[in-house]
CSV table of C-alpha atoms and ligand atoms in Angstrom, one decimal:
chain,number,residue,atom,x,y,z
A,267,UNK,CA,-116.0,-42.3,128.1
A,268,UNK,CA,-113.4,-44.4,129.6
A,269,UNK,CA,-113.0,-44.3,133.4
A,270,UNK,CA,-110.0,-42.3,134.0
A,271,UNK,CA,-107.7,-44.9,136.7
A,272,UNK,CA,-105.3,-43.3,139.4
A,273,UNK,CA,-103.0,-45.1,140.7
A,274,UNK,CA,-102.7,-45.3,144.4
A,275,UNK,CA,-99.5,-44.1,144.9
A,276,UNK,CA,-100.6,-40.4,143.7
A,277,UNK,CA,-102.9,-40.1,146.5
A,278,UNK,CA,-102.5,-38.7,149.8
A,279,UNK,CA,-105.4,-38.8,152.9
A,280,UNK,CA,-105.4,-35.6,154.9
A,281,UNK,CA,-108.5,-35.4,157.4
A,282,UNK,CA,-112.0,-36.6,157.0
A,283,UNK,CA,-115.0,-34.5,155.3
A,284,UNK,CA,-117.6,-36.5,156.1
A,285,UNK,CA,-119.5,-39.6,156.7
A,286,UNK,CA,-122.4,-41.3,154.6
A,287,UNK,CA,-123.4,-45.2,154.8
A,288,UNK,CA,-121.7,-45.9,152.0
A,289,UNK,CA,-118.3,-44.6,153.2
A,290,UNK,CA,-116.3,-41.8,154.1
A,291,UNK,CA,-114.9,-39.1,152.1
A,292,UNK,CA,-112.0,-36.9,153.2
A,293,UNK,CA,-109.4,-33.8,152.0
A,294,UNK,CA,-106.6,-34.9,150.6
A,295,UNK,CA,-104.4,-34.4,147.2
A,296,UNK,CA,-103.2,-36.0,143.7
A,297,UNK,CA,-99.9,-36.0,142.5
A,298,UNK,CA,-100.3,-35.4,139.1
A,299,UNK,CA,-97.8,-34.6,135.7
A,300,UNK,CA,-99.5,-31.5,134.9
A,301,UNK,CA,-98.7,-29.1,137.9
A,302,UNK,CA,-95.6,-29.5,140.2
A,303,UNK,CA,-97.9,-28.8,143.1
A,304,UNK,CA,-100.5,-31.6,144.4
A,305,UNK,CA,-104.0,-30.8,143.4
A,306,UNK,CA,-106.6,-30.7,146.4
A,307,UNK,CA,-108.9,-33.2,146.2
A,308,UNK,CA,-112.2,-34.8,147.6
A,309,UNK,CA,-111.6,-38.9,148.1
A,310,UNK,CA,-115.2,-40.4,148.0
A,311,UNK,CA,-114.2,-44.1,150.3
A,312,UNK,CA,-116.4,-47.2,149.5
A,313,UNK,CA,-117.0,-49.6,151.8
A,314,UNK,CA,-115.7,-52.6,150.0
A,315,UNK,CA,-118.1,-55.4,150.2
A,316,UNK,CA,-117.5,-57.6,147.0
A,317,UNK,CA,-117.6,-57.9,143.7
A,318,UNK,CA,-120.8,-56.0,143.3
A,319,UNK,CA,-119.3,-52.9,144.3
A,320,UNK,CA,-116.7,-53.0,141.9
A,321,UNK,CA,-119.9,-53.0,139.2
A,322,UNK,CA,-121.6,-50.2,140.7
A,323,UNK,CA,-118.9,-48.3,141.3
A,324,UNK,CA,-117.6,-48.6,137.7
A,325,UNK,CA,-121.3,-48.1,137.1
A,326,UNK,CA,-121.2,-44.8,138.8
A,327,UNK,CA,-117.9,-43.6,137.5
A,328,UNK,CA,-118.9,-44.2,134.2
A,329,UNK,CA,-121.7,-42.0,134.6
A,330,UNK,CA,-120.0,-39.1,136.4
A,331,UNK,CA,-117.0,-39.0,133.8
A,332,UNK,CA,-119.8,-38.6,131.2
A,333,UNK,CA,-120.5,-35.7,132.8
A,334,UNK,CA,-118.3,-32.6,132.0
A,335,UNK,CA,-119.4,-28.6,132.6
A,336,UNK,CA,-117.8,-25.6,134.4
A,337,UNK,CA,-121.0,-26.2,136.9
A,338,UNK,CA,-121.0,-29.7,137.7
A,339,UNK,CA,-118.1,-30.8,140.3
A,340,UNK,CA,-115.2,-32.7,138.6
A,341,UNK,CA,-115.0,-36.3,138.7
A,342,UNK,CA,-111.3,-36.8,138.4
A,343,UNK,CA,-111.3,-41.0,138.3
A,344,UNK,CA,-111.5,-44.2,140.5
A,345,UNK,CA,-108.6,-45.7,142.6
A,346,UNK,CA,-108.8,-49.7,142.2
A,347,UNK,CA,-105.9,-50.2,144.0
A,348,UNK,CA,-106.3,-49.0,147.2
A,349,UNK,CA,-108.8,-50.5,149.9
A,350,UNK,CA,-111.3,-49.1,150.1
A,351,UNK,CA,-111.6,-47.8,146.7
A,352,UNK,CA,-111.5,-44.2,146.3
A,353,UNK,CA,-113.5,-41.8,143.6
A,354,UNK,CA,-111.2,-38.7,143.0
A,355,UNK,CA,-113.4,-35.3,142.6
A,356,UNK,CA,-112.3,-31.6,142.7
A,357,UNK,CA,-112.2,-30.2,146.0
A,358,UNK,CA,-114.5,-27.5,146.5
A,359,UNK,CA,-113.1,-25.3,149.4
A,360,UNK,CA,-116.4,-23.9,151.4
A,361,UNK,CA,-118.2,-26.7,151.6
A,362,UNK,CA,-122.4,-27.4,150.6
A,363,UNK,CA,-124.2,-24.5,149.5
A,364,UNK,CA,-127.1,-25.0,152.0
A,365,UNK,CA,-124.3,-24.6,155.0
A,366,UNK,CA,-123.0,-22.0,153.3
A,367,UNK,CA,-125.9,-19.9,152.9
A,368,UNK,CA,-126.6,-20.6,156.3
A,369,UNK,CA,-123.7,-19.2,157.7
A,370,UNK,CA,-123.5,-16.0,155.3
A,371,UNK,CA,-127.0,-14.6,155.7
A,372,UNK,CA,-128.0,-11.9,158.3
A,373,UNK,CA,-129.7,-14.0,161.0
A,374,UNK,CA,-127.3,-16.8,161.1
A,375,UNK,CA,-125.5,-15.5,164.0
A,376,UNK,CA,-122.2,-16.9,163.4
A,377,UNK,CA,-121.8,-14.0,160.5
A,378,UNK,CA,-119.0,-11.9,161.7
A,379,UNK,CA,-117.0,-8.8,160.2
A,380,UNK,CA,-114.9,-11.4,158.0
A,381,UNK,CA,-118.2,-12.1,156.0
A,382,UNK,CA,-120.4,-9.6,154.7
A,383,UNK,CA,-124.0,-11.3,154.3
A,384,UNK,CA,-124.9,-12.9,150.5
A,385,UNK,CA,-126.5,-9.5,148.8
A,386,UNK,CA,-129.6,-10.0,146.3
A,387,UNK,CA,-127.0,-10.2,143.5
A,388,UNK,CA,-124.5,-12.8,145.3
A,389,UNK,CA,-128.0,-14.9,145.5
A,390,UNK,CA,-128.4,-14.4,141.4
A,391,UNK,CA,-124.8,-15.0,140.4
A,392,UNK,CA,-125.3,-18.0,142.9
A,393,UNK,CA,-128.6,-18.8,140.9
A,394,UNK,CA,-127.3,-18.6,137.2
A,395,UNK,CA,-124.6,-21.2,137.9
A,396,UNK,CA,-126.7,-23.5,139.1
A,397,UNK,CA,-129.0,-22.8,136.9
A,398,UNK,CA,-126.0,-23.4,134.3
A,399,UNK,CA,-125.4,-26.8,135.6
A,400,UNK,CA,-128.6,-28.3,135.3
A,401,UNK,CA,-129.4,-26.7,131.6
A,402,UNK,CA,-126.5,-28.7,130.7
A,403,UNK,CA,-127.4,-32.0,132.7
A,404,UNK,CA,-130.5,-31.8,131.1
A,405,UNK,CA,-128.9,-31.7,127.5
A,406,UNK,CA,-128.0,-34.7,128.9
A,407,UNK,CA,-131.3,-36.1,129.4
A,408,UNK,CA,-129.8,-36.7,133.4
A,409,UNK,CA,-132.4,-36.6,136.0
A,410,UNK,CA,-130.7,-35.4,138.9
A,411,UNK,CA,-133.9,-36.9,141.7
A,412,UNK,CA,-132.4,-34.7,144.6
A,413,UNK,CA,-131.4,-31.1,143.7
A,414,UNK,CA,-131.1,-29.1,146.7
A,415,UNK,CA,-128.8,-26.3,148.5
A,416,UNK,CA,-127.4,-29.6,150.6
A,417,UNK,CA,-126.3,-31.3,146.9
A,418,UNK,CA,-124.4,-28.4,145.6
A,419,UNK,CA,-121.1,-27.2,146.4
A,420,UNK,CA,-119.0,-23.8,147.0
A,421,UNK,CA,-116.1,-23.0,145.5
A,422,UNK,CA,-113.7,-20.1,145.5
A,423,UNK,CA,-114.9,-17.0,144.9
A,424,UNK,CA,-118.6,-17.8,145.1
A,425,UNK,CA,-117.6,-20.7,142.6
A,426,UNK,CA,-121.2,-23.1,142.5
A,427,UNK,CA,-121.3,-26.3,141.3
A,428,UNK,CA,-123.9,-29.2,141.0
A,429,UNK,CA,-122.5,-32.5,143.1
A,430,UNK,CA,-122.6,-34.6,146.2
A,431,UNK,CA,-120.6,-37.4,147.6
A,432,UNK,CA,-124.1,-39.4,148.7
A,433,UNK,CA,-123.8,-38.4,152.3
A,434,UNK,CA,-126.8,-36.4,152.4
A,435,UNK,CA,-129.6,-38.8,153.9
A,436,UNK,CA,-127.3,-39.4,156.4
A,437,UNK,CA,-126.0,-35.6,157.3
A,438,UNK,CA,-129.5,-33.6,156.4
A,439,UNK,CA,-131.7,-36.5,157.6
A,440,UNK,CA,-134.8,-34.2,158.4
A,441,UNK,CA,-134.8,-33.1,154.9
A,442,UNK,CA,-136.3,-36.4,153.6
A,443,UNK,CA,-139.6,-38.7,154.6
A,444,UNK,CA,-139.3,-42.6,154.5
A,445,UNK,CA,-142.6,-43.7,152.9
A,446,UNK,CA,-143.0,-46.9,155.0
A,447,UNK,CA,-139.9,-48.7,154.8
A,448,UNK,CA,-139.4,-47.4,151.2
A,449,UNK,CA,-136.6,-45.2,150.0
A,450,UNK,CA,-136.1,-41.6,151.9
A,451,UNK,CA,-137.3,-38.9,149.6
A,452,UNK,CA,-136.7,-35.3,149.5
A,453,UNK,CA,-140.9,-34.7,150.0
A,454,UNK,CA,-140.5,-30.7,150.4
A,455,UNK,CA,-138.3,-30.0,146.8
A,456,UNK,CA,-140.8,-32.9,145.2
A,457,UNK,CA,-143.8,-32.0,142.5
A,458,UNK,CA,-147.3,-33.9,142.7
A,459,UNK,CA,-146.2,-36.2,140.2
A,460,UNK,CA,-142.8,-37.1,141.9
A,461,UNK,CA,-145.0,-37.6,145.3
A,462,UNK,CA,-148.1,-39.2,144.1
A,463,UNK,CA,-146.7,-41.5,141.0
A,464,UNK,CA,-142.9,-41.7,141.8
A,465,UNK,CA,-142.3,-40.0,138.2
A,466,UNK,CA,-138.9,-38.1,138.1
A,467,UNK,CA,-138.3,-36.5,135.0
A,468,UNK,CA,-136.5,-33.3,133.7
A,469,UNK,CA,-139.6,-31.5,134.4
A,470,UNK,CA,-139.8,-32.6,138.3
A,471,UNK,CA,-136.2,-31.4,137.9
A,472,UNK,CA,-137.3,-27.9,137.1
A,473,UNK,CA,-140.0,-27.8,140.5
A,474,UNK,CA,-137.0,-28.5,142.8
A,475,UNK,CA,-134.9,-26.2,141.1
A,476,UNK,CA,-138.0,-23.7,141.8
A,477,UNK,CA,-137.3,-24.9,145.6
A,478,UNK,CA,-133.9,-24.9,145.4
A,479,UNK,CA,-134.2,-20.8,144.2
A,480,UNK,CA,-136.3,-20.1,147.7
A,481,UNK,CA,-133.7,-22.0,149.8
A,482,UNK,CA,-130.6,-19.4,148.1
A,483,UNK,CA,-133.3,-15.9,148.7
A,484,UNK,CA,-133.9,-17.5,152.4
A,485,UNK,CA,-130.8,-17.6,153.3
A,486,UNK,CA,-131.0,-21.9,153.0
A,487,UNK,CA,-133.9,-22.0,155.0
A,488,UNK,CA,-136.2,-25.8,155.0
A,489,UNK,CA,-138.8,-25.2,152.3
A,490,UNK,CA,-142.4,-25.4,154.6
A,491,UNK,CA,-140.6,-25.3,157.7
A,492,UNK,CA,-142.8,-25.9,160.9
A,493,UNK,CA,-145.0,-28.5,159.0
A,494,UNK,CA,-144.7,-31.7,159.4
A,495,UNK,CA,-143.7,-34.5,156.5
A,496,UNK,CA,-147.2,-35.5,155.9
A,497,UNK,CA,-148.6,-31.8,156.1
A,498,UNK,CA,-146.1,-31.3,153.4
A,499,UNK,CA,-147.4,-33.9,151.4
A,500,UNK,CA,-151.4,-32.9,151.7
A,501,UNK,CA,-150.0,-29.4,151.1
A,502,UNK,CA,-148.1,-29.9,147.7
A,503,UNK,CA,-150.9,-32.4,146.2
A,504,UNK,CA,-153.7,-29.6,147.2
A,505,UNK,CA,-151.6,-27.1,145.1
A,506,UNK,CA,-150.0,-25.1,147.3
A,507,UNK,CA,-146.4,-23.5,147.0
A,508,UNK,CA,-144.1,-21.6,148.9
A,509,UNK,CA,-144.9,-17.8,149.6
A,510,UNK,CA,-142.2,-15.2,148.4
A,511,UNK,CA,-139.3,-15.0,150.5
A,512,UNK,CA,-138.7,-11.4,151.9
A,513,UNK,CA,-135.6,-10.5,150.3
A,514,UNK,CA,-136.8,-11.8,146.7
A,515,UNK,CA,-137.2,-9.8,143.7
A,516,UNK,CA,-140.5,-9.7,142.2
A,517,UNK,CA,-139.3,-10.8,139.2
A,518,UNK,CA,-137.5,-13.8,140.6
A,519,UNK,CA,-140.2,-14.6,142.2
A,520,UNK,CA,-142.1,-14.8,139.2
A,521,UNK,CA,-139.5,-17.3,138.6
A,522,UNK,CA,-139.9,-19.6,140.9
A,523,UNK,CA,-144.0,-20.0,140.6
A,524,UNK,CA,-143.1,-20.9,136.9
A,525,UNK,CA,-141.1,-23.7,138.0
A,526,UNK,CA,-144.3,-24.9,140.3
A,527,UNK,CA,-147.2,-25.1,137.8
A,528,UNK,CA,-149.4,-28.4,138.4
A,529,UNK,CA,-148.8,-29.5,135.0
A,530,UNK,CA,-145.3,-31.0,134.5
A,531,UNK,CA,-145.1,-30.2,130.6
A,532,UNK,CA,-146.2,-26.1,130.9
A,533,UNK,CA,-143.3,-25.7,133.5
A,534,UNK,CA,-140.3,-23.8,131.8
A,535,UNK,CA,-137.5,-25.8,130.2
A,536,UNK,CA,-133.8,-25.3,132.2
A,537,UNK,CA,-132.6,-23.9,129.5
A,538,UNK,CA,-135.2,-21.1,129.5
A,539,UNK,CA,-134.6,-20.9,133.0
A,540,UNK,CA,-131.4,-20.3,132.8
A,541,UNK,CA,-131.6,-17.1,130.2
A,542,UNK,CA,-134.3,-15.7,132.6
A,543,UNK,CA,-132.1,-15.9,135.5
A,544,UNK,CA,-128.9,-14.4,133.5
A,545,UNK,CA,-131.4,-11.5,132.3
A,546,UNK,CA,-131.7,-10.6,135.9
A,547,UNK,CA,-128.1,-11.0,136.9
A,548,UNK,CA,-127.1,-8.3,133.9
A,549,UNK,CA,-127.3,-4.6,133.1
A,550,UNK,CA,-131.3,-4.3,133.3
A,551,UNK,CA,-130.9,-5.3,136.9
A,552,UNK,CA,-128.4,-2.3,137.3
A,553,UNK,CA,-131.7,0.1,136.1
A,554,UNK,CA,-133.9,-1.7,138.3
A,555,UNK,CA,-131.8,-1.7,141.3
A,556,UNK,CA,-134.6,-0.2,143.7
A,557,UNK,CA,-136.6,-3.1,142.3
A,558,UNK,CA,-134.3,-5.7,144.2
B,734,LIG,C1,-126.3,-43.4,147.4
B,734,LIG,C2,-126.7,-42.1,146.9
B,734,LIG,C3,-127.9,-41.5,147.1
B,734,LIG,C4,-128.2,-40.3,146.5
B,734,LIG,C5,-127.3,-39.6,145.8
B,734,LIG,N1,-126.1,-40.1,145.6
B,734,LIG,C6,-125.0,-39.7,145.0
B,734,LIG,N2,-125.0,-38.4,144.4
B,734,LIG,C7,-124.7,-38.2,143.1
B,734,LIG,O1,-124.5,-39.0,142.3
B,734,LIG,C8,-124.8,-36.7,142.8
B,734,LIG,N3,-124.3,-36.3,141.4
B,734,LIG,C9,-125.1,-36.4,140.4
B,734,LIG,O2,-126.3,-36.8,140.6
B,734,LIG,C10,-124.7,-36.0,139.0
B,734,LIG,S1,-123.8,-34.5,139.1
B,734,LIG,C11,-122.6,-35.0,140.3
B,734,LIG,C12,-121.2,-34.6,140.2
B,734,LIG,C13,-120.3,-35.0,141.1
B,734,LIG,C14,-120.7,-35.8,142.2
B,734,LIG,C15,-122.0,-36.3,142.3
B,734,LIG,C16,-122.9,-35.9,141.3
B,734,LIG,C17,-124.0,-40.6,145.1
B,734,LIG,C18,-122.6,-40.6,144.6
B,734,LIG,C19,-122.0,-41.8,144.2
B,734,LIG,C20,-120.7,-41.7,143.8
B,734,LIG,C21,-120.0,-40.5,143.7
B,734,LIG,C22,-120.6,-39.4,144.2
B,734,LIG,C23,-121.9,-39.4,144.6
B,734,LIG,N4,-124.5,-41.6,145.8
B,734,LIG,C24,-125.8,-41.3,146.1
């Protein structure tokens, strides 16, 4: 699909969102023909450093404008024009689900009377659409290598979506383990395989999004918090997984240890996943109630 370009003059910078390596991205907006108003938008900032940026950024763009569901966040187009360039995405108002979760759950403290804390089905109507989003990036044989609560985003309305701006090594540091001098990986939402052979596949997608279902029923808690990196590691490769977290549904839980079998190819497909989890969010769970 071609790149969608946007010229400079549309955009507008309002404040900063936050700060990765690779650049900044703010709030701001996009005049465009369609609606009289500016659209809100997130600007992704590259540093500019040559040529080879231009490459991987069309590289990048290329990719996300493949990408197209009501559960993956928009990529609108690339601003060549404009230094640094800018990637345009839909602005999604509340911020990264892992924040979010933290800050609406009982023992976060800061939840006041303006927000009432996520009930068990907020967590499965936060759960399907995720769910959602990664059916369809697997239809699109897309290995996403880092789902997590900290790489999704909330919208209005309890709006989920799939999508980062690349800023989370840098923000939720703690939440990954430099092998040596090697690449920082996300250890605690990683499968054997992904730990002992570096294999990520659509099936190593499935364990994290196994992890990623105990961070939303803990409130966004750190999957085997307390243990250190390496404990992690001894622990995942000895077949251990996460115990059920106290506000979980049986059934969900269930779920989740589905999503954690040893053996990559007898883990549930996302699309199965995702008919499970819509099962739970629909009129059965209304019999059930007591159950949840
Ligand atoms: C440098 C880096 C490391 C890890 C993840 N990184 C991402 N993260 C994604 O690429 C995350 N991502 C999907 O992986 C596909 S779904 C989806 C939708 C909207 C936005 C993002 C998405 C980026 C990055 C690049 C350009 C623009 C935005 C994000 N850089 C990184």
């Amino acid at each position: 699909a071609p790149v969608p370009v946007i010229p400079n003059d549309t955009l507008k910078f309002d404040r900063p969102l936050g700060e990765g390596a690779f650049g900044v991205v703010y709030f701001g907006t996009m005049d465009t023909p369609l609606r009289d108003a500016p659209l809100p938008v997130a600007l992704k900032t590259l540093h500019a450093v040559g040529a080879s940026v231009h490459q991987e950024v069309e590289r990048e763009a290329a990719t996300l404008s493949s990408l197209k569901h009501d559960h993956i966040v928009t990529f609108y187009g690339v601003c060549y024009d404009s230094s640094p360039m800018v990637m345009v995405f839909e602005y999604m108002e509340q911020g990264d689900l892992n924040n979010y979760l933290r800050e609406h759950n009982e023992d976060s403290g800061v939840a006041d009377y303006l927000t009432a804390p996520l009930s068990v089905m907020d967590d499965l109507q936060i759960a399907v659409q995720i769910a959602a989003g990664m059916s369809y990036l697997a239809s699109q044989h897309f290995v996403h290598r880092d789902l997590a609560t900290r790489n999704c985003l909330v919208g209005k309305n309890l709006l989920v979506k799939i999508g980062d701006f690349g800023m989370s090594r840098d923000i939720y540091m703690s939440d990954y383990y430099t092998f040596g001098c090697e690449a920082m990986l996300p250890v605690r939402w990683m499968p054997p395989e992904s730990i002992l052979y570096r294999r990520f596949t659509i099936d190593s997608d499935v364990w994290s999004f196994g992890v990623l279902l105990w961070e939303i029923f803990t409130g966004g808690q750190q999957p085997w918090y307390g243990y250190s990196n390496q404990e992690v590691i001894t622990k995942i490769t000895a077949g251990h997984v996460l115990p059920c977290p106290e506000k979980c549904p049986d059934d969900m839980y269930v779920i989740m240890k589905k999503c954690w079998v040893k053996n990559p190819s007898e883990r549930p497909n996302m699309s199965a996943l995702h008919q499970s989890i819509l099962s739970l969010t629909k009129l059965d769970n209304c019999i059930h109630i007591g159950s949840l």
